[in-house]
Short mmCIF file of C-alpha atoms and ligand atoms in Angstrom, two decimals:
data_model
loop_
_atom_site.label_atom_id
_atom_site.label_comp_id
_atom_site.label_asym_id
_atom_site.label_seq_id
_atom_site.Cartn_x
_atom_site.Cartn_y
_atom_site.Cartn_z
CA UNK J 17 28.75 8.75 29.12
CA UNK J 18 25.84 11.16 28.35
CA UNK J 19 25.64 13.33 25.25
CA UNK J 20 22.91 15.78 24.44
CA UNK J 21 22.03 17.10 20.99
CA UNK J 22 19.87 20.27 20.66
CA UNK J 23 17.96 20.74 17.38
CA UNK J 24 14.54 20.30 15.90
CA UNK J 25 13.74 16.66 16.23
CA UNK J 26 11.22 14.57 14.28
CA UNK J 27 10.49 10.88 14.43
CA UNK J 28 7.59 8.38 13.89
CA UNK J 29 5.83 6.46 16.63
CA UNK J 30 3.65 4.45 14.30
CA UNK J 31 2.52 4.41 10.61
CA UNK J 32 0.97 7.78 9.94
CA UNK J 33 -0.98 6.16 7.06
CA UNK J 34 -2.13 7.98 3.83
CA UNK J 35 -3.78 10.78 5.75
CA UNK J 36 -0.85 11.77 7.99
CA UNK J 37 -2.16 11.07 11.49
CA UNK J 38 -0.52 13.48 13.88
CA UNK J 39 -0.52 11.05 16.68
CA UNK J 40 1.87 8.90 14.74
CA UNK J 41 4.63 11.44 14.72
CA UNK J 42 6.38 13.37 17.41
CA UNK J 43 8.09 16.68 16.79
CA UNK J 44 10.07 18.99 19.02
CA UNK J 45 10.80 22.41 17.43
CA UNK J 46 13.47 22.97 20.00
CA UNK J 47 14.34 19.49 21.28
CA UNK J 48 16.90 17.58 23.20
CA UNK J 49 18.09 14.02 22.25
CA UNK J 50 19.91 12.57 25.17
CA UNK J 51 22.17 9.60 24.52
CA UNK J 52 23.82 7.28 26.91
CA UNK J 53 26.37 4.68 25.92
CA UNK J 54 25.21 4.74 22.29
CA UNK J 55 21.50 4.38 23.06
CA UNK J 56 18.68 6.83 23.35
CA UNK J 57 18.21 7.86 26.99
CA UNK J 58 15.56 10.58 26.65
CA UNK J 59 13.83 12.81 24.07
CA UNK J 60 11.95 15.96 24.88
CA UNK J 61 11.55 19.67 24.67
CA UNK J 62 14.64 21.66 25.40
CA UNK J 63 13.03 23.92 27.95
CA UNK J 64 12.12 20.85 30.04
CA UNK J 65 15.13 18.68 29.60
CA UNK J 66 17.98 21.23 29.67
CA UNK J 67 17.51 22.34 33.29
CA UNK J 68 17.45 18.66 34.38
CA UNK J 69 20.64 17.60 32.70
CA UNK J 70 23.64 16.71 34.96
CA UNK J 71 25.98 19.80 35.02
CA UNK J 72 28.81 18.17 33.09
CA UNK J 73 26.69 16.96 30.14
CA UNK J 74 28.02 18.26 26.88
CA UNK J 75 25.33 19.74 24.70
CA UNK J 76 25.97 19.88 20.99
CA UNK J 77 24.06 22.83 19.73
CA UNK J 78 22.51 22.04 16.31
CA UNK J 79 19.87 24.69 16.47
CA UNK J 80 18.44 25.39 13.03
CA UNK J 81 18.96 21.79 11.91
CA UNK J 82 16.58 18.82 11.91
CA UNK J 83 17.46 15.47 13.57
CA UNK J 84 15.64 12.36 12.26
CA UNK J 85 16.32 8.72 12.72
CA UNK J 86 18.99 7.16 10.44
CA UNK J 87 17.52 5.97 7.20
CA UNK J 88 17.08 2.28 6.64
CA UNK J 89 17.48 0.98 3.05
CA UNK J 90 15.63 -2.40 2.84
CA UNK J 91 17.13 -3.63 -0.48
CA UNK J 92 20.37 -2.64 -2.23
CA UNK J 93 23.18 -4.32 -4.18
CA UNK J 94 26.59 -3.06 -3.16
CA UNK J 95 28.17 -4.89 -6.09
CA UNK J 96 26.17 -2.74 -8.50
CA UNK J 97 27.43 0.58 -7.23
CA UNK J 98 29.46 1.26 -10.39
CA UNK J 99 26.77 0.25 -12.98
CA UNK J 100 24.18 2.59 -11.65
CA UNK J 101 22.56 4.51 -14.47
CA UNK J 102 23.26 1.99 -17.23
CA UNK J 103 21.13 2.64 -20.28
CA UNK J 104 18.27 1.17 -22.01
CA UNK J 105 17.22 -2.27 -20.82
CA UNK J 106 14.40 -3.95 -18.74
CA UNK J 107 15.25 -6.34 -15.95
CA UNK J 108 16.43 -9.56 -17.61
CA UNK J 109 18.49 -7.90 -20.38
CA UNK J 110 19.83 -5.41 -17.81
CA UNK J 111 21.09 -8.26 -15.54
CA UNK J 112 22.91 -9.96 -18.43
CA UNK J 113 24.28 -6.76 -19.89
CA UNK J 114 25.31 -4.86 -16.82
CA UNK J 115 24.74 -6.57 -13.40
CA UNK J 116 26.31 -9.94 -14.03
CA UNK J 117 29.62 -8.64 -15.53
CA UNK J 118 29.95 -6.19 -12.65
CA UNK J 119 29.29 -9.00 -10.10
CA UNK J 120 31.92 -11.18 -11.66
CA UNK J 121 34.62 -8.81 -10.54
CA UNK J 122 33.80 -9.60 -6.86
CA UNK J 123 35.65 -12.88 -6.98
CA UNK J 124 38.60 -10.47 -6.22
CA UNK J 125 38.45 -9.93 -2.43
CA UNK J 126 40.40 -6.67 -2.66
CA UNK J 127 38.02 -5.28 -5.28
CA UNK J 128 35.09 -6.27 -3.07
CA UNK J 129 36.51 -4.57 -0.08
CA UNK J 130 37.34 -1.36 -1.83
CA UNK J 131 33.80 -1.13 -3.22
CA UNK J 132 32.35 -2.06 0.13
CA UNK J 133 34.20 0.82 1.78
CA UNK J 134 33.01 3.33 -0.81
CA UNK J 135 29.47 1.98 -0.74
CA UNK J 136 29.12 2.26 3.06
CA UNK J 137 30.66 5.69 3.13
CA UNK J 138 28.26 6.83 0.51
CA UNK J 139 25.30 5.35 2.51
CA UNK J 140 26.50 7.23 5.57
CA UNK J 141 27.07 10.50 3.70
CA UNK J 142 23.42 10.21 2.58
CA UNK J 143 22.07 9.48 6.06
CA UNK J 144 21.47 5.79 5.67
CA UNK J 145 22.63 3.93 8.82
CA UNK J 146 21.19 0.45 8.18
CA UNK J 147 20.80 -1.55 4.91
CA UNK J 148 19.80 -4.99 3.79
CA UNK J 149 22.40 -5.71 1.17
CA UNK J 150 22.79 -8.24 -1.69
CA UNK J 151 26.48 -9.25 -1.92
CA UNK J 152 27.43 -11.56 -4.81
CA UNK J 153 27.76 -15.31 -5.24
CA UNK J 154 31.35 -15.14 -3.94
CA UNK J 155 31.71 -15.59 -0.19
CA UNK J 156 34.67 -13.24 -0.11
CA UNK J 157 32.25 -10.46 -1.19
CA UNK J 158 30.09 -11.15 1.86
CA UNK J 159 33.23 -11.05 4.17
CA UNK J 160 34.11 -7.67 2.63
CA UNK J 161 30.79 -5.98 3.26
CA UNK J 162 30.44 -7.29 6.82
CA UNK J 163 34.04 -6.36 7.72
CA UNK J 164 33.54 -2.85 6.34
CA UNK J 165 30.23 -2.47 8.26
CA UNK J 166 31.71 -3.84 11.41
CA UNK J 167 34.56 -1.29 11.21
CA UNK J 168 31.96 1.49 10.89
CA UNK J 169 29.80 0.14 13.81
CA UNK J 170 26.79 -0.20 11.41
CA UNK J 171 23.77 -2.34 11.71
CA UNK J 172 23.74 -4.26 8.52
CA UNK J 173 22.16 -7.36 7.01
CA UNK J 174 23.83 -9.08 4.03
CA UNK J 175 24.20 -12.48 2.44
CA UNK J 176 25.76 -14.52 -0.34
CA UNK J 177 23.83 -14.64 -3.59
CA UNK J 178 22.62 -18.22 -4.38
CA UNK J 179 22.18 -18.98 -8.08
CA UNK J 180 22.83 -22.21 -9.93
CA UNK J 181 20.96 -21.94 -13.18
CA UNK J 182 20.28 -19.46 -16.00
CA UNK J 183 23.38 -17.38 -15.17
CA UNK J 184 26.95 -17.04 -16.47
CA UNK J 185 29.10 -19.97 -15.46
CA UNK J 186 31.56 -17.89 -13.44
CA UNK J 187 28.65 -16.73 -11.30
CA UNK J 188 27.07 -20.12 -10.73
CA UNK J 189 27.31 -21.99 -7.46
CA UNK J 190 25.43 -25.26 -6.83
CA UNK J 191 22.84 -26.39 -4.34
CA UNK J 192 25.55 -28.06 -2.28
CA UNK J 193 28.23 -25.29 -2.37
CA UNK J 194 25.63 -22.58 -1.96
CA UNK J 195 24.23 -24.31 1.20
CA UNK J 196 27.69 -24.96 2.66
CA UNK J 197 29.15 -21.48 1.94
CA UNK J 198 25.99 -19.83 3.41
CA UNK J 199 26.28 -21.99 6.53
CA UNK J 200 29.85 -20.99 7.00
CA UNK J 201 29.08 -17.40 6.59
CA UNK J 202 26.09 -17.54 9.02
CA UNK J 203 28.38 -19.06 11.60
CA UNK J 204 31.06 -16.41 11.00
CA UNK J 205 28.86 -13.27 10.87
CA UNK J 206 25.25 -13.69 12.06
CA UNK J 207 24.74 -11.92 15.36
CA UNK J 208 28.33 -10.60 15.47
CA UNK J 209 28.20 -7.01 16.72
CA UNK J 210 25.30 -5.42 14.80
CA UNK J 211 25.45 -7.72 11.83
CA UNK J 212 22.88 -10.17 10.63
CA UNK J 213 22.85 -12.75 7.88
CA UNK J 214 20.29 -13.06 5.06
CA UNK J 215 19.85 -16.26 3.08
CA UNK J 216 19.86 -14.78 -0.40
CA UNK J 217 18.52 -16.75 -3.37
CA UNK J 218 18.74 -14.17 -6.21
CA UNK J 219 15.27 -14.96 -7.44
CA UNK J 220 13.46 -18.21 -8.23
CA UNK J 221 14.50 -17.96 -11.90
CA UNK J 222 18.19 -18.48 -11.16
CA UNK J 223 17.88 -21.33 -8.73
CA UNK J 224 17.13 -25.06 -9.31
CA UNK J 225 14.51 -26.75 -7.17
CA UNK J 226 17.38 -28.33 -5.27
CA UNK J 227 18.91 -25.04 -4.44
CA UNK J 228 15.61 -23.45 -3.37
CA UNK J 229 15.05 -26.52 -1.21
CA UNK J 230 18.51 -26.16 0.38
CA UNK J 231 17.87 -22.40 1.01
CA UNK J 232 14.53 -23.34 2.73
CA UNK J 233 16.37 -25.93 4.81
CA UNK J 234 18.88 -23.25 5.91
CA UNK J 235 15.99 -20.82 6.74
CA UNK J 236 14.47 -23.46 9.01
CA UNK J 237 17.72 -24.43 10.59
CA UNK J 238 18.57 -20.73 11.38
CA UNK J 239 15.17 -19.18 12.10
CA UNK J 240 16.55 -15.85 13.25
CA UNK J 241 18.44 -15.26 10.03
CA UNK J 242 16.70 -13.26 7.30
CA UNK J 243 15.57 -14.40 3.83
CA UNK J 244 16.23 -11.82 1.06
CA UNK J 245 15.16 -12.16 -2.49
CA UNK J 246 13.32 -10.57 -5.48
CA UNK J 247 9.71 -11.11 -6.21
CA UNK J 248 7.40 -10.29 -9.13
CA UNK J 249 9.33 -7.28 -10.45
CA UNK J 250 8.94 -7.61 -14.24
CA UNK J 251 6.15 -9.14 -16.31
CA UNK J 252 8.59 -11.22 -18.45
CA UNK J 253 10.15 -12.55 -15.25
CA UNK J 254 6.72 -13.46 -13.87
CA UNK J 255 5.87 -15.31 -17.12
CA UNK J 256 9.16 -17.28 -17.03
CA UNK J 257 8.52 -18.24 -13.36
CA UNK J 258 5.06 -19.56 -14.34
CA UNK J 259 6.75 -21.69 -17.06
CA UNK J 260 9.55 -22.90 -14.73
CA UNK J 261 7.19 -23.85 -11.89
CA UNK J 262 4.00 -24.91 -13.72
CA UNK J 263 2.63 -26.36 -10.48
CA UNK J 264 2.68 -22.99 -8.69
CA UNK J 265 -0.35 -20.80 -8.10
CA UNK J 266 1.87 -17.80 -8.18
CA UNK J 267 5.38 -16.52 -7.92
CA UNK J 268 5.07 -16.11 -4.20
CA UNK J 269 3.66 -19.57 -3.94
CA UNK J 270 7.07 -20.87 -5.22
CA UNK J 271 8.93 -19.26 -2.27
CA UNK J 272 6.25 -20.45 0.09
CA UNK J 273 6.55 -23.96 -1.33
CA UNK J 274 10.28 -24.04 -0.52
CA UNK J 275 9.82 -22.63 3.04
CA UNK J 276 11.30 -19.27 2.13
CA UNK J 277 8.30 -17.21 3.24
CA UNK J 278 8.44 -16.56 6.94
CA UNK J 279 9.00 -13.83 9.52
CA UNK J 280 12.18 -11.98 8.49
CA UNK J 281 11.62 -12.74 4.70
CA UNK J 282 11.99 -9.58 2.68
CA UNK J 283 10.92 -9.42 -0.94
CA UNK J 284 12.15 -6.73 -3.21
CA UNK J 285 9.60 -5.13 -5.66
CA UNK J 286 6.30 -7.09 -5.16
CA UNK J 287 4.77 -5.32 -8.25
CA UNK J 288 2.81 -8.15 -9.86
CA UNK J 289 0.95 -9.73 -6.94
CA UNK J 290 -2.68 -10.52 -6.47
CA UNK J 291 -4.87 -10.28 -3.38
CA UNK J 292 -4.18 -13.93 -2.41
CA UNK J 293 -0.39 -13.30 -2.54
CA UNK J 294 -0.76 -10.19 -0.32
CA UNK J 295 -2.86 -12.08 2.15
CA UNK J 296 -0.43 -14.92 2.30
CA UNK J 297 2.52 -12.61 2.73
CA UNK J 298 0.80 -10.81 5.61
CA UNK J 299 -0.16 -14.13 7.24
CA UNK J 300 3.35 -15.54 7.10
CA UNK J 301 4.93 -12.26 8.36
CA UNK J 302 7.00 -11.51 5.19
CA UNK J 303 7.67 -7.96 4.10
CA UNK J 304 7.87 -5.99 0.83
CA UNK J 305 10.66 -3.69 -0.18
CA UNK J 306 9.42 -0.68 -2.26
CA UNK J 307 11.98 0.36 -4.76
CA UNK J 308 10.56 3.36 -6.67
CA UNK J 309 13.63 4.60 -8.59
CA UNK J 310 14.45 1.06 -9.77
CA UNK J 311 10.92 0.36 -10.78
CA UNK J 312 10.75 3.45 -12.85
CA UNK J 313 14.19 3.12 -14.32
CA UNK J 314 13.83 -0.45 -15.44
CA UNK J 315 10.24 0.20 -16.53
CA UNK J 316 9.03 -2.51 -14.22
CA UNK J 317 5.75 -1.12 -12.92
CA UNK J 318 4.15 0.86 -9.97
CA UNK J 319 4.17 -0.44 -6.42
CA UNK J 320 0.65 -0.57 -4.95
CA UNK J 321 1.29 0.62 -1.35
CA UNK J 322 -2.37 0.97 -0.57
CA UNK J 323 -3.17 -2.67 -1.36
CA UNK J 324 -0.13 -3.90 0.58
CA UNK J 325 -0.95 -1.88 3.60
CA UNK J 326 -4.62 -2.76 3.49
CA UNK J 327 -3.62 -6.45 3.44
CA UNK J 328 -1.45 -5.85 6.45
CA UNK J 329 1.91 -6.41 4.70
CA UNK J 330 4.87 -4.72 6.21
CA UNK J 331 6.58 -2.40 3.69
CA UNK J 332 9.90 -0.62 3.87
CA UNK J 333 11.52 1.76 1.29
CA UNK J 334 14.60 0.75 -0.63
CA UNK J 335 16.95 2.09 -3.26
CA UNK J 336 17.83 -1.13 -5.10
CA UNK J 337 20.99 0.43 -6.49
CA UNK J 338 22.15 -0.25 -9.24
CA UNK J 339 18.69 -0.85 -10.74
CA UNK J 340 17.77 2.04 -8.60
CA UNK J 341 19.18 5.44 -9.62
CA UNK J 342 20.12 7.02 -6.33
CA UNK J 343 21.68 5.82 -3.08
CA UNK J 344 19.80 8.74 -1.34
CA UNK J 345 16.76 7.83 0.62
CA UNK J 346 15.54 11.46 0.30
CA UNK J 347 15.56 11.03 -3.52
CA UNK J 348 13.92 7.65 -3.03
CA UNK J 349 11.12 9.12 -0.93
CA UNK J 350 10.37 11.73 -3.59
CA UNK J 351 10.07 9.02 -6.28
CA UNK J 352 7.86 6.96 -3.98
CA UNK J 353 5.54 9.95 -3.78
CA UNK J 354 5.37 10.18 -7.59
CA UNK J 355 4.81 6.41 -8.05
CA UNK J 356 1.90 6.57 -5.67
CA UNK J 357 0.52 9.84 -7.03
CA UNK J 358 0.26 8.22 -10.50
CA UNK J 359 -2.03 5.63 -8.95
CA UNK J 360 -4.25 8.15 -7.08
CA UNK J 361 -2.51 7.34 -3.75
CA UNK J 362 -1.03 9.89 -1.45
CA UNK J 363 2.21 9.99 0.49
CA UNK J 364 2.54 12.66 3.13
CA UNK J 365 6.07 13.55 4.20
CA UNK J 366 5.47 11.91 7.58
CA UNK J 367 4.62 8.60 5.96
CA UNK J 368 7.57 8.84 3.53
CA UNK J 369 9.79 9.33 6.59
CA UNK J 370 8.06 6.37 8.24
CA UNK J 371 8.73 4.11 5.24
CA UNK J 372 12.42 5.13 5.38
CA UNK J 373 12.83 4.77 9.21
CA UNK J 374 10.45 2.93 11.51
CA UNK J 375 8.49 1.19 8.76
CA UNK J 376 11.67 -0.02 7.17
CA UNK J 377 13.01 -1.18 10.56
CA UNK J 378 9.73 -3.01 11.14
CA UNK J 379 9.88 -4.64 7.66
CA UNK J 380 13.36 -5.94 8.67
CA UNK J 381 12.02 -6.98 12.13
CA UNK J 382 14.56 -4.54 13.69
CA UNK J 383 12.08 -2.06 15.12
CA UNK J 384 12.95 -3.16 18.68
CA UNK J 385 16.38 -1.81 18.01
CA UNK J 386 16.24 1.07 15.56
CA UNK J 387 13.78 3.21 13.58
CA UNK J 388 12.90 5.99 16.08
CA UNK J 389 14.09 7.62 19.27
CA UNK J 390 12.27 5.51 21.86
CA UNK J 391 14.45 5.25 24.92
CA UNK J 392 16.70 2.23 24.84
CA UNK J 393 16.99 2.17 20.97
CA UNK J 394 20.30 2.44 19.31
CA UNK J 395 21.12 6.04 18.67
CA UNK J 396 21.57 6.11 14.87
CA UNK J 397 20.52 9.46 13.59
CA UNK J 398 20.85 12.01 10.79
CA UNK J 399 21.25 15.72 11.12
CA UNK J 400 19.45 17.43 8.17
CA UNK J 401 20.43 20.91 7.27
CA UNK J 402 17.69 22.96 5.51
CA UNK J 403 20.42 25.43 4.53
CA UNK J 404 22.42 22.73 2.79
CA UNK J 405 21.64 24.09 -0.74
CA UNK J 406 20.32 27.38 -2.12
CA UNK J 407 17.02 25.84 -3.15
CA UNK J 408 16.26 24.09 0.09
CA UNK J 409 17.24 27.20 2.13
CA UNK J 410 14.87 29.39 0.08
CA UNK J 411 12.04 26.86 0.24
CA UNK J 412 12.45 26.32 3.97
CA UNK J 413 11.86 29.98 4.66
CA UNK J 414 8.33 29.73 3.51
CA UNK J 415 7.53 26.31 5.05
CA UNK J 416 4.77 26.88 7.54
CA UNK J 417 4.89 23.47 9.32
CA UNK J 418 7.33 20.59 9.93
CA UNK J 419 5.23 18.51 7.47
CA UNK J 420 5.82 21.22 4.87
CA UNK J 421 9.54 21.55 5.57
CA UNK J 422 10.06 17.69 5.49
CA UNK J 423 8.21 17.50 2.20
CA UNK J 424 10.41 20.20 0.69
CA UNK J 425 13.54 18.45 1.91
CA UNK J 426 12.36 15.16 0.43
CA UNK J 427 11.89 16.85 -2.93
CA UNK J 428 14.73 19.21 -3.03
CA UNK J 429 17.21 17.66 -0.65
CA UNK J 430 20.20 15.46 -1.27
CA UNK J 431 23.56 14.71 0.38
CA UNK J 432 24.21 18.43 0.65
CA UNK J 433 21.51 18.54 3.27
CA UNK J 434 22.94 15.72 5.33
CA UNK J 435 25.12 17.67 7.74
CA UNK J 436 26.12 14.65 9.76
CA UNK J 437 25.29 11.02 10.42
CA UNK J 438 25.66 9.43 13.87
CA UNK J 439 26.16 5.69 14.54
CA UNK J 440 25.27 4.81 18.14
CA UNK J 441 25.88 8.43 19.16
CA UNK J 442 29.20 8.69 17.34
CA UNK J 443 29.80 11.01 14.45
CA UNK J 444 30.53 8.96 11.36
CA UNK J 445 33.80 10.14 9.79
CA UNK J 446 32.37 9.58 6.34
CA UNK J 447 29.96 12.42 6.78
CA UNK J 448 32.72 14.92 7.45
CA UNK J 449 34.06 14.27 3.91
CA UNK J 450 32.87 16.57 1.21
CA UNK J 451 31.67 14.92 -2.03
CA UNK J 452 33.68 15.58 -5.05
N1 GUN I 2 16.14 -9.66 -9.92
C1 GUN I 2 17.12 -10.57 -9.84
N2 GUN I 2 18.33 -9.95 -9.71
C2 GUN I 2 18.11 -8.73 -9.65
C3 GUN I 2 18.96 -7.53 -9.54
O1 GUN I 2 20.17 -7.66 -9.36
N3 GUN I 2 18.31 -6.32 -9.55
C4 GUN I 2 17.05 -6.22 -9.69
N4 GUN I 2 16.48 -5.00 -9.71
N5 GUN I 2 16.18 -7.20 -9.85
C5 GUN I 2 16.76 -8.48 -9.87
ZN1 ZN I 3 17.41 -5.81 -6.33
#
């Protein structure tokens, strides 16, 4: 079945870089996105494509709105949805005071499923169609998020948290149970529909050597699963890592030592790295998740995109809710701009969009399936409405270019500007719901 959508359409073909290369983006002021069986069939100018469409093709007229690829959130904790905006601590105290007590509730499968439903609907309402998600230590919390994603047809990566030291007893697994439970979950979910499994050691601080070794074994036994963890977020954390692993050259070296640095390894934060770390990460094909709202909120530091890019490390944007303060990738893009601006680095709108779409897909090794509108890719997209709020409507009127309009939407936009989200060409019911 063919469906055509008529609107302004913007997507990235490559990384525009800090100076906004025009060749890296494609824009149709009056465009047609043609979809067949949930995949992109064609993209082009309306005056060229419309006359060639088969007569019975339904054309959804979204003139005045802007279609972009669905946003990809490279790192987020669904179990922390309800402790977002919790006051006053840096990472290690924040985990103890807020995150761990919230995660303990996910031993209850019903609680997990009800939060998973709200979480995914919030993602969709905000235009996020794919995410890489931390569940909790409880296998039932992984079942809950995968089942909820499957019901919505979403492409989603998730995994069971592994932690067997320096954490509350009720949240502790062991090297053996963590390995066995992860294996069961991989067999149950990995590659089912659009779902993928991530082996998820929380961070090296909360795993024994035995557990890290078991996680590395799993990563070798299942090479097409992902590895998802935290890296070098907070200085106190980095200092404790150095004490726990005195033989290591660096924090990243610990993961590398336990065979956890490879293609499809995604490391949240990457704030306190050196040049050797970045070179190693690029060489092994790992990727960094840039979490600006979280890094500012927890006072962790400033992500150095320039150095990561120069070293050839893949980077995707991420909310890191609940350390992050917004589930919206528009809000996250605007905070990324500020984090980089503080360091004398620039982030044009086209590159911010890249980091939230094709760049994020590439960081997750999913750029063959999602991230832009190349023919054959899965048709996950967002319809942005510049008239969604008074401020964006006013600002849009004086925007002289698509770069300027997108920049204004990034800074002033939110869920009010997400008119609709489509998953494989189907309107997501969540986006029809008004927020309360
Ligand atoms: N490092 C280890 N666990 C966490 C977590 O839940 N959130 C953040 N931001 N960092 C972490
Ligand atoms: Zn995190």
